PDB file of C-alpha atoms in Angstrom:
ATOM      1  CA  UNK A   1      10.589 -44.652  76.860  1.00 84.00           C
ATOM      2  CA  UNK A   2      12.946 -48.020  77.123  1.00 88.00           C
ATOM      3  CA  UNK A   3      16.488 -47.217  78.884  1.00 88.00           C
ATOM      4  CA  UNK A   4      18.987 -49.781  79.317  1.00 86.00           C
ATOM      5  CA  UNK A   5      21.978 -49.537  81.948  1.00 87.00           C
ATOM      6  CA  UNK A   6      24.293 -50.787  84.215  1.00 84.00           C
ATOM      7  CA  UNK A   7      24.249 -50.775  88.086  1.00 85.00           C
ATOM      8  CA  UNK A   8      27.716 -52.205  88.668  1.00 78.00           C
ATOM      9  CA  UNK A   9      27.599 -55.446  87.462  1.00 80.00           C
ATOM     10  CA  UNK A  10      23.577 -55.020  87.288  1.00 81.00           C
ATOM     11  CA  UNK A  11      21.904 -55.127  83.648  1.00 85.00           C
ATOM     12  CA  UNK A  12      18.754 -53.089  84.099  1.00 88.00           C
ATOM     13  CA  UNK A  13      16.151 -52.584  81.361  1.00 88.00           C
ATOM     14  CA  UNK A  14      13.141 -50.090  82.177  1.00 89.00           C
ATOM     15  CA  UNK A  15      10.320 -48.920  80.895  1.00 91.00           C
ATOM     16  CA  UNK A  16       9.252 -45.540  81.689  1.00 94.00           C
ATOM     17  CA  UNK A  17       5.894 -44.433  80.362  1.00 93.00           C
ATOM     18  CA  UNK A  18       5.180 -40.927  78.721  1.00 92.00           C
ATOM     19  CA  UNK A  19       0.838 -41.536  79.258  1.00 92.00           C
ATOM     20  CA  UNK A  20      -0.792 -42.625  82.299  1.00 94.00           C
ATOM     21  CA  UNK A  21      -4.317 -42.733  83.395  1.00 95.00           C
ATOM     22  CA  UNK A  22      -5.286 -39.972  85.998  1.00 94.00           C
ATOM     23  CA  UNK A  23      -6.052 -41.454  89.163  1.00 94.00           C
ATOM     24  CA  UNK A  24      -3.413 -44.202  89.328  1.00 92.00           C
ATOM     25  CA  UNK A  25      -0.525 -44.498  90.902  1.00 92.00           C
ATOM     26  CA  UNK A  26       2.281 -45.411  88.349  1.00 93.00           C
ATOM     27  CA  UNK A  27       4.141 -48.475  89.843  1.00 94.00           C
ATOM     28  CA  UNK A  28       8.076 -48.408  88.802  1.00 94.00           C
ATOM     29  CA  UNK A  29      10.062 -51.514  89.343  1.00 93.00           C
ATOM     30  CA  UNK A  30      13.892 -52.454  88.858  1.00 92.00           C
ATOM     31  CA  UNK A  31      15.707 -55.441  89.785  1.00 91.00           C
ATOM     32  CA  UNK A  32      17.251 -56.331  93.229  1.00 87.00           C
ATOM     33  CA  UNK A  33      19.664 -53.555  94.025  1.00 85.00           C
ATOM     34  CA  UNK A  34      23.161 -54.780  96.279  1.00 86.00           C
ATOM     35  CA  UNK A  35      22.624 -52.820  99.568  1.00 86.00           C
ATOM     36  CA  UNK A  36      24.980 -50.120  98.807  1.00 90.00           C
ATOM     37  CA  UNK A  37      22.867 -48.550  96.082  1.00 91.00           C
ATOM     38  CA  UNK A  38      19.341 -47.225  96.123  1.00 93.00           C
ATOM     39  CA  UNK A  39      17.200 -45.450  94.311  1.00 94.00           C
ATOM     40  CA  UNK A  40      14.724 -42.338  94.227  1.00 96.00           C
ATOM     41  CA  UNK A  41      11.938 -40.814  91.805  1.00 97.00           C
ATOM     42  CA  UNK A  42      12.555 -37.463  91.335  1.00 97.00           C
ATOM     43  CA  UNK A  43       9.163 -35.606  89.485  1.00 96.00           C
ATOM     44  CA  UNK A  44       7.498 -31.574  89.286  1.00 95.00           C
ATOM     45  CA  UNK A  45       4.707 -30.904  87.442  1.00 94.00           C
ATOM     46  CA  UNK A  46       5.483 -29.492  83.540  1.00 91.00           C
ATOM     47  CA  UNK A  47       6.260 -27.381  82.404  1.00 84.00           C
ATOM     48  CA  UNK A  48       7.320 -25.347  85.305  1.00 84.00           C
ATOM     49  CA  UNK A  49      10.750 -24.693  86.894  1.00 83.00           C
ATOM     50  CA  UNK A  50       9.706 -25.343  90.754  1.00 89.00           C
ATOM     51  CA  UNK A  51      11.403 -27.609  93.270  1.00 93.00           C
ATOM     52  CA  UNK A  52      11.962 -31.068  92.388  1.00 96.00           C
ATOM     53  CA  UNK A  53       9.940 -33.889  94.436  1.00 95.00           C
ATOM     54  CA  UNK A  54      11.598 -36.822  95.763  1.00 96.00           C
ATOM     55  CA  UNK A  55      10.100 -39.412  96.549  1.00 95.00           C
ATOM     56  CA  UNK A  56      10.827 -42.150  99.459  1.00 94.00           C
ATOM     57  CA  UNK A  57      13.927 -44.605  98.129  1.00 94.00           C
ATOM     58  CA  UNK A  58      13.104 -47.759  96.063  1.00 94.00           C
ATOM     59  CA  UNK A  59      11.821 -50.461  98.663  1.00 93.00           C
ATOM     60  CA  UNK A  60      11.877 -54.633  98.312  1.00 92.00           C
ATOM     61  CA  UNK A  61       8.798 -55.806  97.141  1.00 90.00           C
ATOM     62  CA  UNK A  62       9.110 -59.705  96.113  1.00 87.00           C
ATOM     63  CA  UNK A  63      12.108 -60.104  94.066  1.00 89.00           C
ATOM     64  CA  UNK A  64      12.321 -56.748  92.997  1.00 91.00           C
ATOM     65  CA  UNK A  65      12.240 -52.921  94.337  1.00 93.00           C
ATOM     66  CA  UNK A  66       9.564 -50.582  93.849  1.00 95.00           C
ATOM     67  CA  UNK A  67       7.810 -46.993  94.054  1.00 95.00           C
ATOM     68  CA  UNK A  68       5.337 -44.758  92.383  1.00 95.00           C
ATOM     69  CA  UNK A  69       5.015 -41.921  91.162  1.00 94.00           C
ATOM     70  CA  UNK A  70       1.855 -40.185  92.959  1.00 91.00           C
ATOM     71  CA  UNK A  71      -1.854 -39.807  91.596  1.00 93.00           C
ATOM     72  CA  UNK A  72      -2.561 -36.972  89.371  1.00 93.00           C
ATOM     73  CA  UNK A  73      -6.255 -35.849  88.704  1.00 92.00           C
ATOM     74  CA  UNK A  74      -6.593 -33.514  86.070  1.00 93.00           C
ATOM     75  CA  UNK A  75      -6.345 -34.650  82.263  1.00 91.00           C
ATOM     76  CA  UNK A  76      -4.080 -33.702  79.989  1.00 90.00           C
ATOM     77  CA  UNK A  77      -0.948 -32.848  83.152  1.00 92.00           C
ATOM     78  CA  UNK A  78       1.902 -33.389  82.690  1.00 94.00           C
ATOM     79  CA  UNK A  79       4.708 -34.046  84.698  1.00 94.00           C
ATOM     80  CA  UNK A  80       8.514 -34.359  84.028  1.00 96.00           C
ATOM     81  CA  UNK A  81      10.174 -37.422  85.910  1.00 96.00           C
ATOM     82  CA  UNK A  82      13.587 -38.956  86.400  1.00 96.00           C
ATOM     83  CA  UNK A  83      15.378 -41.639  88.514  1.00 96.00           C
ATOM     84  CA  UNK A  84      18.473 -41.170  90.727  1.00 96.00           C
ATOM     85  CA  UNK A  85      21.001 -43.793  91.782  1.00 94.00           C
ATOM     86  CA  UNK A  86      23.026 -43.367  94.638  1.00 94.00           C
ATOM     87  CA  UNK A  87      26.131 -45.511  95.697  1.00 92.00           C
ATOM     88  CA  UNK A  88      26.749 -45.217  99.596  1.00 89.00           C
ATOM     89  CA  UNK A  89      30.171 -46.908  99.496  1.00 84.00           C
ATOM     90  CA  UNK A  90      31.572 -44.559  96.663  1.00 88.00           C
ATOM     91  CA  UNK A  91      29.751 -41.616  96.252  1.00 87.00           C
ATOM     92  CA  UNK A  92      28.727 -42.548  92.846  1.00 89.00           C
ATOM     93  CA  UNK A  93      25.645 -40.654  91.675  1.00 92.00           C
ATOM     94  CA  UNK A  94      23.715 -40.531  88.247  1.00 93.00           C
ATOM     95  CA  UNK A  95      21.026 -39.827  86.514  1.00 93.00           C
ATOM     96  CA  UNK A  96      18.509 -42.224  84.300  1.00 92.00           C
ATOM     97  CA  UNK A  97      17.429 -41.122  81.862  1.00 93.00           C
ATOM     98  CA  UNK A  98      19.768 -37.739  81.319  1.00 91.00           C
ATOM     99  CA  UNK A  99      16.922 -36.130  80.080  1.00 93.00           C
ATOM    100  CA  UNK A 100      13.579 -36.306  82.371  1.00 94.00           C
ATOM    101  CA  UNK A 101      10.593 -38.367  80.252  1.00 94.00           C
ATOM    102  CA  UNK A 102       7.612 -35.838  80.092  1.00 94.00           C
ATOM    103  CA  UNK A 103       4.540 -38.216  81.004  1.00 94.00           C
ATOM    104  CA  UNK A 104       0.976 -36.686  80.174  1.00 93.00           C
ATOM    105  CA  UNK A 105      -2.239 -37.983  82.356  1.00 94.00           C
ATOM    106  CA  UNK A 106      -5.506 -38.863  80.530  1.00 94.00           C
ATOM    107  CA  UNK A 107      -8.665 -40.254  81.111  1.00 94.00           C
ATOM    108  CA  UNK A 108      -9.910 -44.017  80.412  1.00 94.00           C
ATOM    109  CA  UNK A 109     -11.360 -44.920  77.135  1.00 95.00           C
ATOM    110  CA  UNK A 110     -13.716 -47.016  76.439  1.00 96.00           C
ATOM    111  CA  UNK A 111     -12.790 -50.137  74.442  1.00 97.00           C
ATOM    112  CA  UNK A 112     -15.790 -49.497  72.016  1.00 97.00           C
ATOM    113  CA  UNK A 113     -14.570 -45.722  71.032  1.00 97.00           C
ATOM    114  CA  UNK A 114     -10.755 -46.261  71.271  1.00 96.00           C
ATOM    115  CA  UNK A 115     -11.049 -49.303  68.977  1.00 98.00           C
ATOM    116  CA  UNK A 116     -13.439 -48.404  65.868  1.00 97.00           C
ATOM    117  CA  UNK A 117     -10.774 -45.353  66.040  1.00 97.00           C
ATOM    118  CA  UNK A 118      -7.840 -47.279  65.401  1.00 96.00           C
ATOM    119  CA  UNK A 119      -9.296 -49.712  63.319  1.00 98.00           C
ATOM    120  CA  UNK A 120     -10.961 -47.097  61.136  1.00 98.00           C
ATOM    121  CA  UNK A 121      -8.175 -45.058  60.209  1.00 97.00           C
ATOM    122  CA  UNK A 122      -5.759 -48.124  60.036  1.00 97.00           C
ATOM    123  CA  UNK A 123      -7.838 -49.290  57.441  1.00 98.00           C
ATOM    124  CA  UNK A 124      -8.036 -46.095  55.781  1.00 97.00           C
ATOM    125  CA  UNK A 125      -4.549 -46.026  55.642  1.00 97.00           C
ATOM    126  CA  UNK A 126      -4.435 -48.926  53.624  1.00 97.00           C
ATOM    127  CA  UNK A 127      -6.791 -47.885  51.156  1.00 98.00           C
ATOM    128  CA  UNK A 128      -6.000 -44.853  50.395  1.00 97.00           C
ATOM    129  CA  UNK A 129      -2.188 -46.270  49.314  1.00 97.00           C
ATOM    130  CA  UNK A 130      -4.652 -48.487  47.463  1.00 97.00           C
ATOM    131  CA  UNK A 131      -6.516 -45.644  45.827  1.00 97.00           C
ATOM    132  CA  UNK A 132      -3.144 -44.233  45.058  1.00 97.00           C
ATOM    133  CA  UNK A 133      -1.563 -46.778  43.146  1.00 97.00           C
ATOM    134  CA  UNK A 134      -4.664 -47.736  41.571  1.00 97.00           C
ATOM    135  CA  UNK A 135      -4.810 -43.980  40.475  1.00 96.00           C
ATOM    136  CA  UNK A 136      -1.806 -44.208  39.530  1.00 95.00           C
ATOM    137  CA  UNK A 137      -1.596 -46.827  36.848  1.00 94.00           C
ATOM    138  CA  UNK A 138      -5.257 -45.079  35.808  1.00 92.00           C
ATOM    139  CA  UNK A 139      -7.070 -48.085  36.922  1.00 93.00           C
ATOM    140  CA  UNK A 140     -10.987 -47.366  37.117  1.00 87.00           C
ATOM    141  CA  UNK A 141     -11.592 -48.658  40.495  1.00 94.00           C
ATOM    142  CA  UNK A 142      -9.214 -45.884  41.602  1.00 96.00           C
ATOM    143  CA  UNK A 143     -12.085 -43.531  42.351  1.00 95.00           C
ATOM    144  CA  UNK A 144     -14.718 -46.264  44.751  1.00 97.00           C
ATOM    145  CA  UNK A 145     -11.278 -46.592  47.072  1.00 97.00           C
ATOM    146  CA  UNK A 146     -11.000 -42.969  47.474  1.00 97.00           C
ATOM    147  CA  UNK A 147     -14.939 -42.946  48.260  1.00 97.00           C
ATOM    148  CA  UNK A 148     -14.013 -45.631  51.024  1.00 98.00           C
ATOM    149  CA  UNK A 149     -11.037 -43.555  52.053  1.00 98.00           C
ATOM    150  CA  UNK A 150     -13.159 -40.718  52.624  1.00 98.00           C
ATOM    151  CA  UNK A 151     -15.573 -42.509  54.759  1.00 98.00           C
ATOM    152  CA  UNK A 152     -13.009 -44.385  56.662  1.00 98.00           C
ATOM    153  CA  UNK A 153     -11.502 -41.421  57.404  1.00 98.00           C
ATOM    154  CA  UNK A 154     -14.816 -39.295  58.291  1.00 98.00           C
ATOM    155  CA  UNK A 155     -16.041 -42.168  60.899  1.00 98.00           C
ATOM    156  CA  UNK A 156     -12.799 -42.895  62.289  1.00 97.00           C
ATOM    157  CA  UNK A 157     -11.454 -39.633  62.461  1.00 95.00           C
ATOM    158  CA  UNK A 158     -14.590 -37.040  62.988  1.00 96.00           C
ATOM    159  CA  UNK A 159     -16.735 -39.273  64.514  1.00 96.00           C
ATOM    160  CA  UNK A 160     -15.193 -41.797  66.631  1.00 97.00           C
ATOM    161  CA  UNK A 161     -11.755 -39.003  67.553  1.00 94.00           C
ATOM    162  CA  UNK A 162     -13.431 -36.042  69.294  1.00 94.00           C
ATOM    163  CA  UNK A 163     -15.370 -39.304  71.279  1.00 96.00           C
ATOM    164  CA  UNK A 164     -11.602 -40.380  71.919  1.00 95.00           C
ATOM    165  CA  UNK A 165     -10.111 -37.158  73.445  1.00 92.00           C
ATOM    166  CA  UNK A 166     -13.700 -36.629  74.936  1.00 93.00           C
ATOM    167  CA  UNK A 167     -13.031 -38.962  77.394  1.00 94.00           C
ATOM    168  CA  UNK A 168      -9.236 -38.833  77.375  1.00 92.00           C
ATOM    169  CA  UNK A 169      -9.016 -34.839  78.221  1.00 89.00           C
ATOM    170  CA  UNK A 170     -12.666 -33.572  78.451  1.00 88.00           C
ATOM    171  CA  UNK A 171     -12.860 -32.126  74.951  1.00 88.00           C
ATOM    172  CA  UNK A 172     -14.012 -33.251  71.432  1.00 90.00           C
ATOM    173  CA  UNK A 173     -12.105 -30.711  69.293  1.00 88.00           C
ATOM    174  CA  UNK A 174      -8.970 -29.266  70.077  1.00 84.00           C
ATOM    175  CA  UNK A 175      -8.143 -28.366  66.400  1.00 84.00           C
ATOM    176  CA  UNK A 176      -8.662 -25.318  63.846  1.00 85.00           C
ATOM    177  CA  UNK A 177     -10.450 -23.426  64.696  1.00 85.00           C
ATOM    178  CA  UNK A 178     -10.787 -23.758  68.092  1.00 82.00           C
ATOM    179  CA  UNK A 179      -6.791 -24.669  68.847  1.00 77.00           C
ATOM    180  CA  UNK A 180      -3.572 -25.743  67.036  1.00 79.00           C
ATOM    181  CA  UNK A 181      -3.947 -29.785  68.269  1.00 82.00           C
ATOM    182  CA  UNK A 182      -2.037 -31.309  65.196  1.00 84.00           C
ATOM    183  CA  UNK A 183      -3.443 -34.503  65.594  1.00 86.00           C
ATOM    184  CA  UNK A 184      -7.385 -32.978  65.005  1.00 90.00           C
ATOM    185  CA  UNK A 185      -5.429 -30.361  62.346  1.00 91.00           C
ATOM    186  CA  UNK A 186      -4.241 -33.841  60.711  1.00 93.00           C
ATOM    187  CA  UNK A 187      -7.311 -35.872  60.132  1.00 94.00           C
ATOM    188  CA  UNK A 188      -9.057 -32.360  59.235  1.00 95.00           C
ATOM    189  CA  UNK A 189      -6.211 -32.182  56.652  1.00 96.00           C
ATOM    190  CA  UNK A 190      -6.869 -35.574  55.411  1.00 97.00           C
ATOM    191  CA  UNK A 191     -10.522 -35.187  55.036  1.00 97.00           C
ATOM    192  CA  UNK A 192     -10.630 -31.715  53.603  1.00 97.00           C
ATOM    193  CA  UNK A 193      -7.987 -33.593  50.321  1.00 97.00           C
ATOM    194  CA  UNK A 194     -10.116 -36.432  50.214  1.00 98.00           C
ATOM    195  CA  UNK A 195     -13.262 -34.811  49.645  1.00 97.00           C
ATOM    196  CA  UNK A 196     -11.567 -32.592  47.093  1.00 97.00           C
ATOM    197  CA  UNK A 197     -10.110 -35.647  45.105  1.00 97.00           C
ATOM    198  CA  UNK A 198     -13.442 -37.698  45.447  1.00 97.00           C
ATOM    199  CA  UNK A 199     -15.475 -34.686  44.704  1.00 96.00           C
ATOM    200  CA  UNK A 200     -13.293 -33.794  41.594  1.00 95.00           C
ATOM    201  CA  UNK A 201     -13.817 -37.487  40.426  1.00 95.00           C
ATOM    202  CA  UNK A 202     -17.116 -37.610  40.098  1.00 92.00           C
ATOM    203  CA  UNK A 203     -17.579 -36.233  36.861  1.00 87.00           C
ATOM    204  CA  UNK A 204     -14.352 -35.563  35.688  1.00 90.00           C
ATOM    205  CA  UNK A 205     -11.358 -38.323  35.549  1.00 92.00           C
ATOM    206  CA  UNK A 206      -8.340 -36.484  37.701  1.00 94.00           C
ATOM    207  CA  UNK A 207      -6.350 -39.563  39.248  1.00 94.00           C
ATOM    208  CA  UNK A 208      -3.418 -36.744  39.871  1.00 96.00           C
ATOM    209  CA  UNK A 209      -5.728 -35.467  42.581  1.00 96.00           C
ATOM    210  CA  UNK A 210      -6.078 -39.281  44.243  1.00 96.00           C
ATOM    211  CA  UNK A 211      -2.378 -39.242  44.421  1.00 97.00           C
ATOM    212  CA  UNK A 212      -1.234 -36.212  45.550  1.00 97.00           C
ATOM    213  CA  UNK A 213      -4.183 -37.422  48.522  1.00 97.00           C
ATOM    214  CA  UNK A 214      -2.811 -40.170  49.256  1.00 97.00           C
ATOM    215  CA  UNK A 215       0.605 -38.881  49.070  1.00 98.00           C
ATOM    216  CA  UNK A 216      -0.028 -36.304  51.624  1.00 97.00           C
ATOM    217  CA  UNK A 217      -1.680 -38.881  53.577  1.00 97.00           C
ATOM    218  CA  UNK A 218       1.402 -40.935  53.740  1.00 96.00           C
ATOM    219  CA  UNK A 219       3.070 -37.677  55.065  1.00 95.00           C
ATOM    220  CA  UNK A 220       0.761 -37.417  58.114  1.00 94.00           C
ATOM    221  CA  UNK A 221       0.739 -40.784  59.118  1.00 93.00           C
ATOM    222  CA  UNK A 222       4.513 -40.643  59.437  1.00 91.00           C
ATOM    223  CA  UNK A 223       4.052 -37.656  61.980  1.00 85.00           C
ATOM    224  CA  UNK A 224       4.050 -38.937  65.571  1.00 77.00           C
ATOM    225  CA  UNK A 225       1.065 -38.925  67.036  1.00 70.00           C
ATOM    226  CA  UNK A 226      -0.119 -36.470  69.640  1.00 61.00           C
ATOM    227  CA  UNK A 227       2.696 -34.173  69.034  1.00 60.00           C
ATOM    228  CA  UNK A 228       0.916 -31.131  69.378  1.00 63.00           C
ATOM    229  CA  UNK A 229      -1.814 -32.182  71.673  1.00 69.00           C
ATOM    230  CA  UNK A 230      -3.894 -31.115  74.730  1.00 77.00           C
ATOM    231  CA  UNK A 231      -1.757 -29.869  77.484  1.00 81.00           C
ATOM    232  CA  UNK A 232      -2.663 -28.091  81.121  1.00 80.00           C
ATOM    233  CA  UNK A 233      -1.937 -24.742  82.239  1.00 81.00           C
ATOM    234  CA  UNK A 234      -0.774 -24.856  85.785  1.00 82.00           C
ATOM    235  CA  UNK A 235      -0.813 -21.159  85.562  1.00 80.00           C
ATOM    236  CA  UNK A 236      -4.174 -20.504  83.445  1.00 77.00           C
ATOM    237  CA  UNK A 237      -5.637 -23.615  85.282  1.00 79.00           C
ATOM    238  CA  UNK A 238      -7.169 -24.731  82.108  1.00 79.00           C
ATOM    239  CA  UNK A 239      -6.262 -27.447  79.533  1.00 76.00           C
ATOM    240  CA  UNK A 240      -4.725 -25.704  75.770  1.00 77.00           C
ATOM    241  CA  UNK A 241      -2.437 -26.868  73.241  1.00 68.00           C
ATOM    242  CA  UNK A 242       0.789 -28.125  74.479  1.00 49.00           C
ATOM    243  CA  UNK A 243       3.749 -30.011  72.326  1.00 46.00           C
ATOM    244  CA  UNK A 244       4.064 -33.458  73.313  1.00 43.00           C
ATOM    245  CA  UNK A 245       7.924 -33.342  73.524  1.00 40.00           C
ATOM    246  CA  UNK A 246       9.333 -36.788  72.162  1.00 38.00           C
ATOM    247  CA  UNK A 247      12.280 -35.095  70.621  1.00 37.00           C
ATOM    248  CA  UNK A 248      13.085 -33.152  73.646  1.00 39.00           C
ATOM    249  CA  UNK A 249      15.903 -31.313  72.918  1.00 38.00           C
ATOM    250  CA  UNK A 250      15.894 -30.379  69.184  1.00 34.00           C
ATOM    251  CA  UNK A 251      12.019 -29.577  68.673  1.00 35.00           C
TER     252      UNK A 251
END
C-alpha cells in the first residue's frame, strides 16, 4: 500500500507492504524527522481485537529513521499495522494510514515454481483472448488456441499453483472441495470451461463455447488475486480460508 503525506513541511512517500516472508523482520523507513516529531509502529495479530503493540519510536539510521515490525513464524498470519506521529511541541497526533494495512506472512518460493506459474498463466491469458476472437470471426485455428489455453492453464495453474502455495502456506489445495480459496476456485473455474469448449470442439464446430471461455476468463483475471486466500486461526491454531481484505471497508 503507497501513502503519501505531510509532516509539517515534510513530503513523505511510503510503502507499506500487505505480504512478507515469515521469518524476517520488515524494515520501515521514512525520511529525517525535525526533533519535535517521532514516530511509532503500532501492530496485533488479525483478526483479533487484543491490545495494540507499540513498538520502540523511529530511530536515525544513516540519513533516514527506521524500525521493524517483529518476526512472525507461521504462514499464512496476518497482522494489522499502522504508524503514529506524534508532535512534542503541539500535541499534534495522527494516524497513517487511517485504516491499518492487513499484511499476511508466507513462505519463500522458489524462483523455478513461482516463475513457470506466472509465466504460464500470463501466457494463457493471452491466448485464450486469442482463441476468442479467433472464435469469434469463425476462424479455424480458433479451436488449436483453446487446446493451448487448456494446457497453459492445466500446467500453470494445477501443476505449478498447489507447488506455489505449497511452499508459501504449507498446502497444495485450498479450493473446492477442500476450502473456499478463490484463487484455486478460479483456475478450477477456468479449466473446468476450457475443457468443456475444447472438448465440445472436437467433433462438433461450437466457437460460442470458445467465447463465452474466454469471456469468463477475462472476468477472473480482473479479480484481485488472493482475495479469498489462506488465512490463520489464532483461535483454531490452524491455517483456513480467510479474505484478503484490499477493500477494507466495503467488502
Amino acid at each position: 500500500k503507497k501513502v503519501q503525506f505531510d509532516v509539517d513541511t515534510l513530503e513523505v512517500n511510503l510503502k507499506l507492504p500487505r505480504s512478507y516472508e515469515v521469518n524476517k523482520a520488515l524494515q520501515i523507513e521514512l525520511p529525517a524527522l525535525s526533533w519535535e516529531w517521532t514516530a511509532r509502529i503500532y501492530h496485533r495479530p488479525y483478526p483479533k481485537d487484543t491490545t495494540w503493540t507499540v513498538e520502540p519510536p523511529f530511530w536515525p539510521e544513516g540519513d533516514v529513521f527506521v524500525s521493524y515490525l517483529p518476526t512472525v513464524s507461521q504462514k499464512a498470519a496476518k497482522i494489522e499495522y499502522y504508524l503514529e506521529f506524534e508532535n512534542y511541541g503541539t500535541g499534534t497526533v495522527f494516524q497513517i494510514p487511517e485504516e491499518p494495512v492487513v499484511m499476511r506472512f508466507k513462505g519463500r518460493v522458489p524462483a523455478w515454481a513461482l516463475l513457470p506459474h506466472i509465466i504460464f498463466l500470463f501466457i494463457a491469458m493471452i491466448f485464450s483472448n486469442l482463441a476468442g476472437i479467433m472464435a469469434l470471426f469463425n476462424h479455424d485455428r480458433f479451436k488449436f488456441w483453446g487446446i493451448i489455453t487448456l494446457v497453459l492453464i492445466f500446467v500453470g495453474g494445477l501443476i505449478f499453483g498447489p507447488i506455489v502455495q505449497k511452499f508459501a502456506f504449507d498446502h497444495y489445495w485450498t479450493g473446492f472441495p477442500f476450502g473456499s480459496d478463490l484463487t484455486d476456485n478460479k483456475t478450477l473455474i477456468m479449466f473446468i470451461i476450457w475443457g468443456i469448449a475444447v472438448l465440445a470442439n472436437l467433433k462438433r464446430n461450437m466457437p460460442r463455447l470458445t467465447i463465452l471461455a474466454s469471456l469468463i476468463t477475462i472476468i477472473i483475471y480482473c479479480i484481485p488475486h488472493s482475495l479469498r486466500g489462506s488465512e490463520f486461526d489464532y483461535e483454531a491454531g490452524e491455517i483456513v480460508t480467510g479474505m484478503i481484505t484490499y477493500f477494507k471497508g466495503f467488502l
